Tab-separated table of C-alpha atoms in Angstrom:
chain	number	residue	atom	x	y	z
A	1	MET	CA	24.881	-13.002	40.049
A	2	THR	CA	25.539	-13.720	36.409
A	3	ALA	CA	22.309	-14.853	34.170
A	4	ALA	CA	24.335	-17.853	33.895
A	5	GLN	CA	24.589	-18.505	37.407
A	6	GLN	CA	20.938	-17.631	37.907
A	7	GLU	CA	20.075	-20.903	35.841
A	8	CYS	CA	22.170	-23.110	38.167
A	9	ILE	CA	20.442	-25.052	40.492
A	10	CYS	CA	23.321	-26.382	42.012
A	11	ARG	CA	26.910	-24.438	41.519
A	12	VAL	CA	29.978	-26.035	42.352
A	13	GLU	CA	33.118	-23.669	43.047
A	14	GLY	CA	36.774	-25.177	43.285
A	15	LEU	CA	35.598	-28.227	45.012
A	16	THR	CA	38.354	-29.822	46.739
A	17	LYS	CA	38.636	-32.953	49.138
A	18	ASP	CA	41.952	-33.969	50.762
A	19	TYR	CA	42.756	-37.199	52.903
A	20	ASN	CA	45.940	-37.305	54.744
A	21	GLY	CA	48.009	-35.675	51.933
A	22	PHE	CA	45.605	-37.666	49.125
A	23	ARG	CA	43.939	-35.184	46.906
A	24	ALA	CA	40.632	-37.208	45.496
A	25	VAL	CA	38.872	-33.977	44.317
A	26	ASP	CA	41.234	-31.503	42.724
A	27	ARG	CA	39.318	-27.918	42.282
A	28	ILE	CA	36.698	-28.826	40.258
A	29	SER	CA	34.068	-26.631	39.025
A	30	PHE	CA	30.917	-27.173	37.182
A	31	CYS	CA	27.141	-26.216	37.172
A	32	VAL	CA	23.848	-28.055	37.334
A	33	ARG	CA	21.375	-26.255	35.378
A	34	ARG	CA	17.974	-26.047	36.466
A	35	GLY	CA	15.381	-28.897	35.147
A	36	GLU	CA	18.110	-30.849	33.178
A	37	ILE	CA	19.262	-34.611	33.809
A	38	PHE	CA	23.032	-34.230	34.418
A	39	GLY	CA	25.444	-37.182	34.171
A	40	PHE	CA	28.304	-37.550	36.467
A	41	LEU	CA	30.623	-40.125	34.939
A	42	GLY	CA	33.902	-41.626	35.672
A	43	PRO	CA	35.917	-44.516	36.288
A	44	ASN	CA	36.248	-46.343	39.647
A	45	GLY	CA	38.111	-44.120	42.013
A	46	ALA	CA	37.873	-41.111	40.205
A	47	GLY	CA	36.324	-39.230	42.635
A	48	LYS	CA	32.583	-39.253	41.508
A	49	THR	CA	31.293	-40.563	45.066
A	50	THR	CA	33.509	-38.099	47.202
A	51	THR	CA	32.166	-35.237	45.154
A	52	ILE	CA	28.552	-36.290	45.521
A	53	ARG	CA	28.990	-36.432	49.453
A	54	MET	CA	30.404	-33.247	49.869
A	55	ILE	CA	27.340	-31.814	47.540
A	56	CYS	CA	24.796	-33.598	49.978
A	57	GLY	CA	26.915	-32.566	52.499
A	58	LEU	CA	27.749	-35.909	53.831
A	59	THR	CA	31.611	-34.999	53.696
A	60	ARG	CA	33.293	-32.088	54.927
A	61	ILE	CA	34.770	-29.685	52.209
A	62	THR	CA	38.300	-29.251	52.224
A	63	ARG	CA	38.146	-26.353	49.920
A	64	GLY	CA	35.581	-24.368	47.861
A	65	ARG	CA	31.674	-24.057	47.841
A	66	VAL	CA	28.817	-25.828	46.817
A	67	ILE	CA	25.543	-23.981	46.084
A	68	VAL	CA	22.520	-25.212	45.790
A	69	ASP	CA	19.296	-23.068	44.729
A	70	GLY	CA	21.188	-20.035	46.536
A	71	HIS	CA	22.430	-21.535	49.586
A	72	ASP	CA	25.694	-22.544	50.717
A	73	ILE	CA	26.165	-26.633	51.823
A	74	SER	CA	28.612	-25.604	54.394
A	75	ARG	CA	26.743	-22.298	55.965
A	76	GLU	CA	23.191	-23.679	55.581
A	77	PRO	CA	23.193	-27.651	55.485
A	78	ARG	CA	19.837	-28.270	56.851
A	79	THR	CA	18.086	-25.690	54.673
A	80	VAL	CA	20.101	-27.642	51.928
A	81	LYS	CA	19.250	-31.284	52.798
A	82	LYS	CA	15.364	-29.889	52.339
A	83	LEU	CA	15.899	-29.046	48.925
A	84	ILE	CA	17.470	-32.372	47.808
A	85	GLY	CA	16.610	-35.943	47.225
A	86	VAL	CA	19.216	-38.690	47.955
A	87	VAL	CA	19.195	-42.443	46.097
A	88	PRO	CA	22.339	-44.420	47.721
A	89	ASP	CA	23.535	-46.920	45.314
A	90	MET	CA	22.285	-49.253	47.662
A	91	SER	CA	18.744	-48.776	49.361
A	92	ASN	CA	18.186	-46.797	52.978
A	93	LEU	CA	14.898	-48.187	53.408
A	94	TYR	CA	13.973	-50.337	56.331
A	95	SER	CA	13.176	-53.935	55.342
A	96	GLU	CA	10.861	-55.111	57.796
A	97	LEU	CA	8.337	-51.984	56.898
A	98	SER	CA	5.976	-51.926	53.958
A	99	CYS	CA	6.074	-49.807	51.276
A	100	TRP	CA	3.522	-47.385	52.472
A	101	ASP	CA	5.170	-47.341	55.635
A	102	ASN	CA	8.663	-46.675	54.686
A	103	LEU	CA	7.058	-43.327	52.435
A	104	ILE	CA	5.263	-42.399	55.419
A	105	PHE	CA	8.470	-42.441	57.432
A	106	CYS	CA	10.203	-40.620	55.017
A	107	GLY	CA	8.018	-37.790	54.956
A	108	GLU	CA	7.970	-37.509	58.619
A	109	MET	CA	11.662	-37.507	58.836
A	110	TYR	CA	11.549	-34.282	56.593
A	111	GLY	CA	8.806	-32.518	58.180
A	112	VAL	CA	6.311	-33.362	55.715
A	113	PRO	CA	2.564	-32.614	57.145
A	114	ARG	CA	0.497	-35.510	57.855
A	115	ASP	CA	-2.239	-34.842	55.308
A	116	GLU	CA	0.608	-33.958	52.958
A	117	ARG	CA	2.374	-37.141	53.534
A	118	ILE	CA	-0.800	-39.074	52.819
A	119	ARG	CA	-1.361	-37.542	49.404
A	120	ARG	CA	2.301	-37.501	48.514
A	121	ALA	CA	2.485	-41.437	49.058
A	122	GLU	CA	-0.309	-42.274	47.533
A	123	GLU	CA	1.026	-40.120	44.701
A	124	LEU	CA	3.967	-41.895	44.159
A	125	LEU	CA	2.919	-45.450	44.871
A	126	GLU	CA	0.735	-44.765	41.738
A	127	PHE	CA	3.551	-43.054	39.635
A	128	PHE	CA	6.161	-45.715	40.474
A	129	GLY	CA	3.554	-48.765	39.760
A	130	LEU	CA	3.893	-49.549	43.241
A	131	ALA	CA	0.261	-49.640	44.261
A	132	ARG	CA	-0.655	-53.091	44.658
A	133	PHE	CA	2.793	-53.610	46.835
A	134	LYS	CA	1.664	-51.194	49.236
A	135	ASN	CA	1.208	-53.348	52.101
A	136	LYS	CA	3.944	-55.609	50.863
A	137	LYS	CA	7.438	-55.402	53.182
A	138	PHE	CA	10.299	-53.913	51.568
A	139	LYS	CA	12.597	-57.093	51.572
A	140	THR	CA	10.039	-59.228	50.021
A	141	LEU	CA	10.038	-56.979	46.660
A	142	SER	CA	12.102	-57.638	43.719
A	143	LYS	CA	15.418	-55.567	42.925
A	144	GLY	CA	13.571	-53.568	40.590
A	145	LEU	CA	10.467	-52.670	42.937
A	146	LYS	CA	13.363	-51.677	45.452
A	147	ARG	CA	14.941	-49.768	43.239
A	148	ARG	CA	11.431	-47.781	42.444
A	149	LEU	CA	10.879	-47.199	46.213
A	150	THR	CA	14.023	-45.624	46.965
A	151	ILE	CA	13.552	-43.434	44.228
A	152	ALA	CA	9.926	-42.765	45.774
A	153	ALA	CA	11.410	-42.314	49.059
A	154	ALA	CA	13.796	-39.728	48.413
A	155	LEU	CA	10.742	-37.549	46.486
A	156	MET	CA	8.249	-37.704	49.747
A	157	HIS	CA	9.613	-33.786	50.621
A	158	ASN	CA	9.475	-32.678	46.548
A	159	PRO	CA	13.084	-31.823	46.586
A	160	LYS	CA	14.028	-29.620	43.684
A	161	ILE	CA	17.161	-31.743	43.069
A	162	LEU	CA	17.416	-35.096	43.182
A	163	PHE	CA	20.715	-37.284	43.219
A	164	LEU	CA	20.603	-40.695	41.858
A	165	ASP	CA	23.406	-42.708	42.549
A	166	GLU	CA	23.947	-45.734	40.220
A	167	PRO	CA	20.462	-46.102	39.807
A	168	THR	CA	20.315	-49.464	37.624
A	169	LEU	CA	22.792	-51.138	39.203
A	170	GLY	CA	22.173	-55.038	39.298
A	171	LEU	CA	18.912	-54.695	37.652
A	172	ASP	CA	17.996	-56.682	34.405
A	173	VAL	CA	17.624	-54.982	31.182
A	174	ILE	CA	13.754	-54.408	31.446
A	175	GLY	CA	14.124	-53.263	35.313
A	176	LYS	CA	16.893	-50.762	33.835
A	177	ARG	CA	14.536	-49.896	31.032
A	178	LYS	CA	11.791	-49.008	33.255
A	179	ILE	CA	14.100	-46.684	35.821
A	180	TRP	CA	14.781	-44.957	32.641
A	181	HIS	CA	11.214	-44.268	31.829
A	182	ILE	CA	10.725	-42.971	35.544
A	183	ILE	CA	13.730	-40.704	35.385
A	184	LYS	CA	13.000	-39.205	31.744
A	185	GLU	CA	8.955	-38.708	33.170
A	186	LEU	CA	10.444	-37.311	36.538
A	187	ASN	CA	12.770	-34.926	34.466
A	188	ARG	CA	9.875	-34.176	32.320
A	189	ARG	CA	7.758	-33.044	35.517
A	190	GLY	CA	10.045	-30.575	36.480
A	191	VAL	CA	12.612	-32.541	38.765
A	192	THR	CA	16.395	-31.686	38.271
A	193	VAL	CA	18.275	-35.016	38.040
A	194	PHE	CA	21.810	-35.304	39.027
A	195	LEU	CA	22.941	-38.918	37.647
A	196	THR	CA	25.977	-40.774	38.545
A	197	THR	CA	26.519	-43.872	36.959
A	198	HIS	CA	29.114	-46.396	35.733
A	199	ASN	CA	26.873	-47.154	32.704
A	200	ILE	CA	28.451	-44.918	29.911
A	201	TYR	CA	25.481	-45.792	27.747
A	202	GLU	CA	22.719	-44.719	30.400
A	203	ALA	CA	24.566	-41.422	31.417
A	204	PHE	CA	24.943	-40.803	27.430
A	205	LYS	CA	21.191	-41.844	26.389
A	206	LEU	CA	19.623	-39.759	29.455
A	207	SER	CA	21.721	-37.102	30.059
A	208	HIS	CA	20.988	-33.451	28.536
A	209	ARG	CA	24.821	-32.625	29.599
A	210	ILE	CA	27.505	-34.532	31.226
A	211	ALA	CA	30.429	-34.162	33.390
A	212	ILE	CA	33.347	-36.906	33.132
A	213	ILE	CA	36.062	-36.691	35.863
A	214	ASN	CA	39.189	-38.574	36.014
A	215	HIS	CA	41.697	-38.514	38.549
A	216	GLY	CA	39.853	-35.838	40.734
A	217	LYS	CA	39.622	-33.450	37.944
A	218	ILE	CA	37.049	-32.752	35.449
A	219	ILE	CA	38.440	-33.794	32.117
A	220	ALA	CA	35.208	-32.870	29.705
A	221	ILE	CA	31.844	-31.490	30.454
A	222	GLY	CA	29.211	-31.021	27.585
A	223	THR	CA	26.027	-32.526	25.872
A	224	PRO	CA	26.975	-35.897	24.697
A	225	ASN	CA	27.109	-34.399	21.247
A	226	ASP	CA	29.581	-32.290	22.616
A	227	LEU	CA	31.709	-35.077	23.827
A	228	ARG	CA	31.239	-37.067	20.433
A	229	GLN	CA	33.018	-33.732	18.881
A	230	MET	CA	35.489	-33.910	21.072
A	231	VAL	CA	36.861	-37.303	19.569
A	232	ALA	CA	35.233	-36.800	16.381
A	233	ALA	CA	38.478	-37.392	14.582
A	234	GLU	CA	38.498	-40.861	15.841
A	235	GLU	CA	36.714	-43.413	13.823
A	236	VAL	CA	35.635	-47.636	14.267
A	237	ILE	CA	36.727	-50.042	12.253
A	238	ASP	CA	35.257	-53.732	13.035
A	239	VAL	CA	37.421	-55.959	11.068
A	240	SER	CA	38.319	-59.823	10.671
A	241	PHE	CA	40.411	-62.323	8.890
A	242	THR	CA	40.702	-65.465	7.397
A	243	PRO	CA	42.210	-68.619	7.704
A	244	ASN	CA	43.283	-67.281	11.114
A	245	MET	CA	43.301	-64.561	13.426
A	246	PRO	CA	46.194	-62.335	14.172
A	247	SER	CA	47.306	-61.323	17.493
A	248	LEU	CA	46.487	-58.201	19.383
A	249	GLU	CA	49.735	-56.850	19.646
A	250	ASP	CA	50.109	-57.210	15.921
A	251	ILE	CA	47.114	-55.224	15.213
A	252	LEU	CA	48.205	-52.395	17.560
A	253	GLU	CA	51.384	-51.900	15.148
A	254	ILE	CA	49.468	-50.972	12.018
A	255	LYS	CA	49.640	-46.949	11.674
A	256	GLY	CA	46.864	-44.547	12.773
A	257	VAL	CA	45.208	-47.525	15.088
A	258	VAL	CA	44.852	-45.786	18.313
A	259	ARG	CA	43.161	-48.915	20.504
A	260	ALA	CA	41.925	-51.903	19.694
A	261	LYS	CA	40.273	-54.812	21.216
A	262	ILE	CA	38.596	-58.394	20.180
A	263	VAL	CA	34.955	-58.394	20.138
A	264	ASP	CA	32.896	-61.644	18.693
A	265	ASN	CA	35.813	-62.822	17.004
A	266	MET	CA	36.722	-59.861	15.166
A	267	PHE	CA	39.036	-57.130	16.003
A	268	ARG	CA	37.513	-53.593	16.827
A	269	LEU	CA	39.895	-50.830	16.084
A	270	ILE	CA	40.066	-47.057	17.072
A	271	VAL	CA	41.773	-45.102	14.421
A	272	ASN	CA	42.644	-41.784	14.104
A	273	ASP	CA	43.560	-41.714	10.462
A	274	VAL	CA	40.851	-43.669	8.816
A	275	LEU	CA	42.665	-43.813	5.056
A	276	GLU	CA	46.057	-44.841	6.887
A	277	ALA	CA	44.500	-47.377	8.977
A	278	LEU	CA	42.823	-48.841	6.078
A	279	ASP	CA	45.865	-48.986	3.725
A	280	GLY	CA	47.882	-50.720	6.817
A	281	LEU	CA	45.162	-53.205	7.238
A	282	VAL	CA	45.354	-54.389	3.801
A	283	GLU	CA	49.281	-54.150	3.654
A	284	PHE	CA	48.950	-56.440	6.859
A	285	ALA	CA	46.619	-58.681	5.658
A	286	ARG	CA	48.948	-59.088	2.299
A	287	ARG	CA	52.248	-59.206	3.993
A	288	ARG	CA	50.819	-62.262	6.226
A	289	GLY	CA	49.047	-64.252	3.364
A	290	LEU	CA	45.576	-63.309	5.297
A	291	ASN	CA	42.026	-62.572	3.621
A	292	ILE	CA	39.857	-59.523	5.131
A	293	SER	CA	36.603	-61.284	5.587
A	294	LEU	CA	34.512	-58.432	7.479
A	295	LEU	CA	35.211	-54.500	7.230
A	296	SER	CA	33.342	-52.002	8.449
A	297	LEU	CA	33.261	-48.231	9.499
A	298	ARG	CA	31.737	-45.944	12.039
A	299	GLY	CA	31.867	-43.510	14.060
A	300	ALA	CA	32.569	-43.832	18.061
A	301	ASP	CA	29.946	-44.619	20.092
A	302	SER	CA	29.713	-43.483	23.577
A	303	GLU	CA	31.965	-46.267	25.727
A	304	GLU	CA	34.518	-45.459	23.055
A	305	VAL	CA	33.926	-41.653	23.169
A	306	PHE	CA	34.186	-42.203	27.438
A	307	LEU	CA	37.526	-44.327	26.727
A	308	SER	CA	39.244	-41.517	24.576
A	309	LEU	CA	38.837	-38.918	26.777
A	310	VAL	CA	39.976	-40.446	29.948
A	311	GLY	CA	42.851	-41.588	28.258
A	312	VAL	CA	42.640	-45.657	28.154
A	313	ARG	CA	44.205	-46.965	25.374
A	314	ASN	CA	43.399	-50.462	24.920
A	315	ALA	CA	40.257	-51.747	26.788
């Protein structure tokens, strides 16, 4: 085994999933390094959920293999399941049980000894800020608290890698930031995190590295900065005109403009040639008798990087 392979706590090799002639996941390979937050990002239907289900042993693999901490999921599923914690996008806890009883039950399911279960449950309730809700039924908790307890339950058996599927789905801004803080703190304490999310900003903010999947294939992988550099030639121009707004279709005819959309009564343009686009905007305004009332230039942000990499032209 190479040094690069030894640092992988989860190694995916040629992973493929076919459904009745349809290939949902197409020979993907990547490594999740021990101790990192690994973001897994892609549009709806790209193959994210299918990939996660195969890695966690919930869906049969058509071809390829998954190795978790040296164990093959297809050959040693029970061993691998003791090494991983899985937090689905919808909670799998029991609504009529209290926070405490849910944690103790999860510990029992994983075969955690009684004294260890009690100690672990107390530690997790304290860490997640849930100690005062210890005896509250799960169904009475807010969305944010339910999410925290669901993550805590997945940690009862002290897994080596935690799979989080849309951890902040449906949460308000404060709830999201609390979960982000928890994820970063867990990682700081040594937990490897596999983060699946539709939230592009979330992936770029939290992840050490990100894999982007589209149409069942990995199309890019690297640090957030690596991904930005892949589309470094693209810049963003925000522009507005007076006395009236031209159509989006007309703006897209300007040379150098790759994509465009309307945001807050202005045009947000993704351009691959700044000088050509600026010249085009000036000429466009002159021909139509318009004034440019606002113009700013900046580098592409995380959402624009993602859209460029998956080939979305006008979103």
